[in-house]
Amino acid sequence: MCELLALSSSHAEHLTFSLHTLAARGGQGMSTRDGWGVAFYQDVDVALFREPFAAGESELVRHLESHGPSTKLAISHIRHATRGAITLANTQPFARELGGRMHVFAHNGHLPGIENSEVLKPGPCRPIGQTDSELAFCALFARLSTLWAGDAVPSLDARVSLLAAFAADLRPLGPANFLYADGDALFAHGHRRIQGATGRIAPPGLWLLQRHCRAGDPAPDCDGGLAIGPGERTVVLIASVPLSTDGWRPLCEGELVVVRNGEVLAERRPT
């Protein structure tokens, strides 16, 4: 399956160790060799980097580890192709403008039948590639277009309700782990994924790590592998699997987590 990684921090950070660890899953002998991408938010815009080949062999990944932009919000994806050719158009994350800001989406799973769904209509949003993940983004984008029709940023409660309803419609089709950001907050939905060597499709689909770093703390003890700057800060990482040995918690099946500036704002589970 694909691999997901998101960062939310109170201060701008560099993705280094975590990006390298995720990229290794797209290297020699791994199944996720079909493309990679990362979106670094800079306020409401994003610097988006994508390539339709193995991340573990990418010079650009190595360059970003040492020279990539610092950011308070990032979403990364490594692809294992299940639908659609290995092309840039089918490489995640996907990003589109709405309401004067960039919206970014990445999905892990397989959604057979989404093109025939009566509740997940893409509306005027037309996919560029052929993946079920992009069809899911277009269906989400159609709902977001109504919510973001005004000049103001919609309330967080309204956005959480929309994302929770979207996730509930997505889950019956198949594994529906996704990351979505609108430049203000990060939304992560954990569902199911292939678990290790057993091949079982089961929860958890995502894991979360939160670190509260104090001034003077040594970076390796508080950051889970990020290049943390000096001073106090709070960092949240969300990934398909734990990227270090400490502190990660699994998201419950169907759980939606909302994060801003390294703080978890809301957690919603199916009733």
CSV table of C-alpha atoms in Angstrom, one decimal:
chain,number,residue,atom,x,y,z
A,1,MET,CA,0.0,0.0,0.0
A,2,CYS,CA,1.0,3.6,-0.2
A,3,GLU,CA,2.7,5.5,2.6
A,4,LEU,CA,1.5,8.8,4.1
A,5,LEU,CA,3.3,11.4,6.3
A,6,ALA,CA,2.1,14.7,7.6
A,7,LEU,CA,3.8,17.4,9.8
A,8,SER,CA,2.2,20.1,11.8
A,9,SER,CA,4.3,22.3,14.0
A,10,SER,CA,4.1,25.5,16.0
A,11,HIS,CA,7.3,26.7,14.3
A,12,ALA,CA,8.7,26.1,10.8
A,13,GLU,CA,10.7,22.9,10.7
A,14,HIS,CA,12.6,20.8,8.1
A,15,LEU,CA,11.5,17.3,7.1
A,16,THR,CA,14.7,15.3,7.2
A,17,PHE,CA,14.9,12.0,8.9
A,18,SER,CA,11.1,11.3,8.5
A,19,LEU,CA,11.2,12.1,4.8
A,20,HIS,CA,14.3,9.8,4.4
A,21,THR,CA,12.6,7.0,6.4
A,22,LEU,CA,9.4,7.3,4.3
A,23,ALA,CA,11.5,7.4,1.1
A,24,ALA,CA,13.3,4.2,2.0
A,25,ARG,CA,9.9,2.5,1.7
A,26,GLY,CA,10.0,3.4,-1.9
A,27,GLY,CA,13.5,2.1,-2.5
A,28,GLN,CA,15.1,-1.1,-3.7
A,29,GLY,CA,13.0,-4.2,-2.8
A,30,MET,CA,10.0,-2.2,-1.5
A,31,SER,CA,6.6,-2.2,-3.1
A,32,THR,CA,6.1,1.6,-3.0
A,33,ARG,CA,8.3,2.4,-6.1
A,34,ASP,CA,5.7,4.1,-8.3
A,35,GLY,CA,6.0,7.8,-7.3
A,36,TRP,CA,6.4,10.2,-4.4
A,37,GLY,CA,5.4,13.7,-3.6
A,38,VAL,CA,5.5,16.3,-0.8
A,39,ALA,CA,3.6,19.6,-0.3
A,40,PHE,CA,5.2,22.2,1.9
A,41,TYR,CA,2.8,24.9,3.0
A,42,GLN,CA,4.0,28.5,2.9
A,43,ASP,CA,1.1,30.4,4.5
A,44,VAL,CA,-1.8,29.6,2.2
A,45,ASP,CA,0.3,28.5,-0.8
A,46,VAL,CA,2.3,25.3,-1.3
A,47,ALA,CA,5.6,24.3,-2.7
A,48,LEU,CA,4.7,21.0,-4.4
A,49,PHE,CA,7.4,18.4,-5.4
A,50,ARG,CA,6.4,15.2,-7.2
A,51,GLU,CA,8.1,12.5,-9.3
A,52,PRO,CA,6.6,9.3,-10.8
A,53,PHE,CA,9.4,7.0,-9.8
A,54,ALA,CA,11.0,5.5,-6.7
A,55,ALA,CA,11.6,8.0,-3.9
A,56,GLY,CA,14.4,5.9,-2.4
A,57,GLU,CA,16.4,6.5,-5.6
A,58,SER,CA,15.5,10.2,-6.0
A,59,GLU,CA,18.2,12.9,-6.1
A,60,LEU,CA,15.4,15.4,-5.4
A,61,VAL,CA,14.4,13.7,-2.2
A,62,ARG,CA,18.0,13.8,-1.0
A,63,HIS,CA,18.2,17.5,-2.0
A,64,LEU,CA,14.9,18.3,-0.1
A,65,GLU,CA,16.3,16.5,3.0
A,66,SER,CA,19.1,19.1,3.3
A,67,HIS,CA,17.8,22.1,1.3
A,68,GLY,CA,14.0,21.8,1.3
A,69,PRO,CA,11.9,24.7,2.6
A,70,SER,CA,11.1,24.9,6.2
A,71,THR,CA,7.4,24.7,6.9
A,72,LYS,CA,4.7,24.5,9.7
A,73,LEU,CA,2.5,22.1,7.6
A,74,ALA,CA,3.5,19.4,5.1
A,75,ILE,CA,1.9,16.4,3.5
A,76,SER,CA,3.9,13.6,1.8
A,77,HIS,CA,2.9,10.5,-0.1
A,78,ILE,CA,4.7,7.5,-1.5
A,79,ARG,CA,2.8,5.6,-4.2
A,80,HIS,CA,2.2,1.9,-4.7
A,81,ALA,CA,0.2,1.9,-8.0
A,82,THR,CA,-3.1,0.0,-7.9
A,83,ARG,CA,-5.0,2.0,-10.5
A,84,GLY,CA,-3.7,4.3,-13.2
A,85,ALA,CA,-0.4,4.4,-15.0
A,86,ILE,CA,2.9,5.4,-13.4
A,87,THR,CA,2.8,9.1,-14.4
A,88,LEU,CA,3.1,12.5,-12.9
A,89,ALA,CA,-0.7,13.0,-13.2
A,90,ASN,CA,-1.3,10.0,-11.0
A,91,THR,CA,1.3,11.0,-8.4
A,92,GLN,CA,0.1,12.4,-5.0
A,93,PRO,CA,-0.4,14.7,-3.2
A,94,PHE,CA,-3.0,16.4,-5.3
A,95,ALA,CA,-3.4,20.2,-4.9
A,96,ARG,CA,-6.0,22.7,-6.1
A,97,GLU,CA,-7.0,26.2,-5.4
A,98,LEU,CA,-10.2,27.1,-3.6
A,99,GLY,CA,-11.1,30.2,-1.7
A,100,GLY,CA,-7.8,31.9,-2.5
A,101,ARG,CA,-5.7,29.1,-0.9
A,102,MET,CA,-4.3,25.8,-1.9
A,103,HIS,CA,-6.0,22.6,-0.7
A,104,VAL,CA,-3.9,19.4,-0.6
A,105,PHE,CA,-5.0,15.8,-0.4
A,106,ALA,CA,-3.3,12.4,-0.2
A,107,HIS,CA,-5.0,9.0,0.1
A,108,ASN,CA,-3.8,5.5,1.1
A,109,GLY,CA,-6.1,2.6,0.1
A,110,HIS,CA,-8.2,1.2,-2.7
A,111,LEU,CA,-11.7,2.5,-3.5
A,112,PRO,CA,-13.3,0.2,-6.1
A,113,GLY,CA,-16.5,1.5,-7.5
A,114,ILE,CA,-16.0,5.1,-6.6
A,115,GLU,CA,-16.7,6.2,-10.1
A,116,ASN,CA,-20.2,4.8,-9.8
A,117,SER,CA,-21.0,6.1,-6.3
A,118,GLU,CA,-24.2,8.1,-5.9
A,119,VAL,CA,-22.9,10.0,-2.9
A,120,LEU,CA,-19.3,10.8,-4.1
A,121,LYS,CA,-19.9,12.9,-7.1
A,122,PRO,CA,-17.0,14.9,-8.5
A,123,GLY,CA,-19.1,17.8,-9.7
A,124,PRO,CA,-17.2,20.3,-11.9
A,125,CYS,CA,-13.9,19.1,-10.5
A,126,ARG,CA,-12.4,17.0,-13.3
A,127,PRO,CA,-9.5,14.5,-12.5
A,128,ILE,CA,-6.3,14.9,-14.4
A,129,GLY,CA,-5.2,11.3,-13.9
A,130,GLN,CA,-6.9,8.0,-13.6
A,131,THR,CA,-6.6,7.1,-9.9
A,132,ASP,CA,-9.4,6.4,-7.5
A,133,SER,CA,-7.6,8.7,-5.0
A,134,GLU,CA,-8.0,11.7,-7.3
A,135,LEU,CA,-11.7,10.8,-7.8
A,136,ALA,CA,-12.0,10.9,-4.0
A,137,PHE,CA,-10.3,14.3,-3.9
A,138,CYS,CA,-12.7,15.6,-6.7
A,139,ALA,CA,-15.7,14.4,-4.7
A,140,LEU,CA,-14.4,16.1,-1.6
A,141,PHE,CA,-13.6,19.2,-3.6
A,142,ALA,CA,-17.2,19.4,-4.8
A,143,ARG,CA,-18.4,19.5,-1.2
A,144,LEU,CA,-15.7,22.0,-0.2
A,145,SER,CA,-16.6,24.3,-3.0
A,146,THR,CA,-20.0,25.0,-1.4
A,147,LEU,CA,-18.5,25.4,2.0
A,148,TRP,CA,-15.9,27.8,0.8
A,149,ALA,CA,-18.2,29.9,-1.4
A,150,GLY,CA,-18.0,33.0,0.8
A,151,ASP,CA,-15.1,35.3,1.5
A,152,ALA,CA,-14.3,34.1,5.0
A,153,VAL,CA,-12.7,30.9,6.1
A,154,PRO,CA,-15.5,28.5,7.2
A,155,SER,CA,-15.7,27.7,10.8
A,156,LEU,CA,-13.7,24.7,12.1
A,157,ASP,CA,-16.8,23.0,13.2
A,158,ALA,CA,-18.3,23.2,9.7
A,159,ARG,CA,-15.1,21.8,8.1
A,160,VAL,CA,-14.9,19.0,10.6
A,161,SER,CA,-18.5,18.0,10.0
A,162,LEU,CA,-17.9,18.0,6.2
A,163,LEU,CA,-14.7,15.9,6.5
A,164,ALA,CA,-16.4,13.4,8.9
A,165,ALA,CA,-19.4,13.0,6.5
A,166,PHE,CA,-17.0,12.6,3.5
A,167,ALA,CA,-15.0,9.9,5.4
A,168,ALA,CA,-18.1,8.0,6.3
A,169,ASP,CA,-19.2,7.9,2.7
A,170,LEU,CA,-15.7,6.8,1.6
A,171,ARG,CA,-15.2,3.9,4.1
A,172,PRO,CA,-17.7,1.5,2.6
A,173,LEU,CA,-15.7,1.4,-0.6
A,174,GLY,CA,-12.4,0.3,0.9
A,175,PRO,CA,-9.4,1.4,2.9
A,176,ALA,CA,-9.9,5.2,3.3
A,177,ASN,CA,-6.9,6.7,5.0
A,178,PHE,CA,-6.3,10.2,3.9
A,179,LEU,CA,-4.6,13.5,4.8
A,180,TYR,CA,-6.1,16.8,3.8
A,181,ALA,CA,-5.1,20.4,4.5
A,182,ASP,CA,-6.5,23.8,3.6
A,183,GLY,CA,-3.6,26.0,4.7
A,184,ASP,CA,-5.2,26.6,8.2
A,185,ALA,CA,-5.6,23.1,9.6
A,186,LEU,CA,-4.6,19.5,8.9
A,187,PHE,CA,-7.2,16.8,8.8
A,188,ALA,CA,-6.2,13.1,9.1
A,189,HIS,CA,-8.6,10.2,8.8
A,190,GLY,CA,-7.4,6.7,9.8
A,191,HIS,CA,-9.2,3.6,8.6
A,192,ARG,CA,-7.6,0.3,7.6
A,193,ARG,CA,-4.4,-0.9,5.8
A,194,ILE,CA,-2.5,-4.0,5.0
A,195,GLN,CA,-0.8,-5.1,8.2
A,196,GLY,CA,2.7,-6.3,8.0
A,197,ALA,CA,3.5,-9.8,6.6
A,198,THR,CA,0.0,-11.2,7.4
A,199,GLY,CA,-1.6,-9.3,4.5
A,200,ARG,CA,-4.7,-8.7,6.6
A,201,ILE,CA,-6.5,-5.4,5.9
A,202,ALA,CA,-7.3,-4.0,9.3
A,203,PRO,CA,-6.9,-1.0,11.5
A,204,PRO,CA,-4.9,1.0,12.3
A,205,GLY,CA,-4.5,2.9,9.1
A,206,LEU,CA,-2.6,5.9,10.6
A,207,TRP,CA,-0.4,6.6,13.6
A,208,LEU,CA,0.1,9.9,15.5
A,209,LEU,CA,3.1,11.3,17.4
A,210,GLN,CA,3.0,14.5,19.4
A,211,ARG,CA,6.0,16.1,20.9
A,212,HIS,CA,6.2,19.2,23.3
A,213,CYS,CA,9.8,20.3,23.0
A,214,ARG,CA,11.3,22.6,25.6
A,215,ALA,CA,14.1,25.1,25.1
A,216,GLY,CA,17.4,23.2,25.4
A,217,ASP,CA,16.0,19.8,24.8
A,218,PRO,CA,18.4,17.7,22.6
A,219,ALA,CA,16.7,17.3,19.2
A,220,PRO,CA,16.8,13.5,19.0
A,221,ASP,CA,14.9,13.2,22.3
A,222,CYS,CA,12.0,15.4,21.4
A,223,ASP,CA,11.5,15.4,17.6
A,224,GLY,CA,11.0,11.9,16.3
A,225,GLY,CA,13.6,12.6,13.6
A,226,LEU,CA,12.8,16.2,12.5
A,227,ALA,CA,15.4,19.0,12.3
A,228,ILE,CA,14.0,20.9,15.3
A,229,GLY,CA,15.1,24.5,15.8
A,230,PRO,CA,15.9,26.1,19.2
A,231,GLY,CA,13.2,27.1,21.6
A,232,GLU,CA,9.9,25.7,22.8
A,233,ARG,CA,7.7,24.2,20.1
A,234,THR,CA,5.0,21.6,19.6
A,235,VAL,CA,5.1,19.1,16.7
A,236,VAL,CA,2.7,16.5,15.4
A,237,LEU,CA,3.6,13.8,13.0
A,238,ILE,CA,1.0,11.5,11.4
A,239,ALA,CA,2.2,8.5,9.3
A,240,SER,CA,1.0,5.2,7.9
A,241,VAL,CA,3.3,3.4,10.3
A,242,PRO,CA,5.4,4.6,13.3
A,243,LEU,CA,8.7,6.1,12.0
A,244,SER,CA,10.5,5.8,15.4
A,245,THR,CA,10.3,3.7,18.5
A,246,ASP,CA,8.5,6.0,21.0
A,247,GLY,CA,5.3,7.8,21.6
A,248,TRP,CA,3.2,6.9,18.6
A,249,ARG,CA,-0.5,6.1,19.1
A,250,PRO,CA,-2.8,4.4,16.5
A,251,LEU,CA,-5.8,6.2,15.2
A,252,CYS,CA,-9.0,4.3,15.8
A,253,GLU,CA,-10.9,2.9,12.8
A,254,GLY,CA,-12.7,5.8,11.3
A,255,GLU,CA,-11.2,8.4,13.6
A,256,LEU,CA,-10.8,12.0,12.2
A,257,VAL,CA,-8.1,14.1,13.8
A,258,VAL,CA,-7.7,17.9,13.3
A,259,VAL,CA,-4.4,19.6,13.9
A,260,ARG,CA,-3.1,23.1,13.8
A,261,ASN,CA,0.3,24.4,14.6
A,262,GLY,CA,1.3,21.2,16.4
A,263,GLU,CA,-1.8,21.0,18.6
A,264,VAL,CA,-4.6,18.5,18.2
A,265,LEU,CA,-7.8,20.6,18.0
A,266,ALA,CA,-10.4,17.9,17.6
A,267,GLU,CA,-10.8,14.1,17.5
A,268,ARG,CA,-14.0,12.6,16.1
A,269,ARG,CA,-14.8,8.9,16.0
A,270,PRO,CA,-17.7,7.2,14.3
A,271,THR,CA,-20.8,6.7,16.6
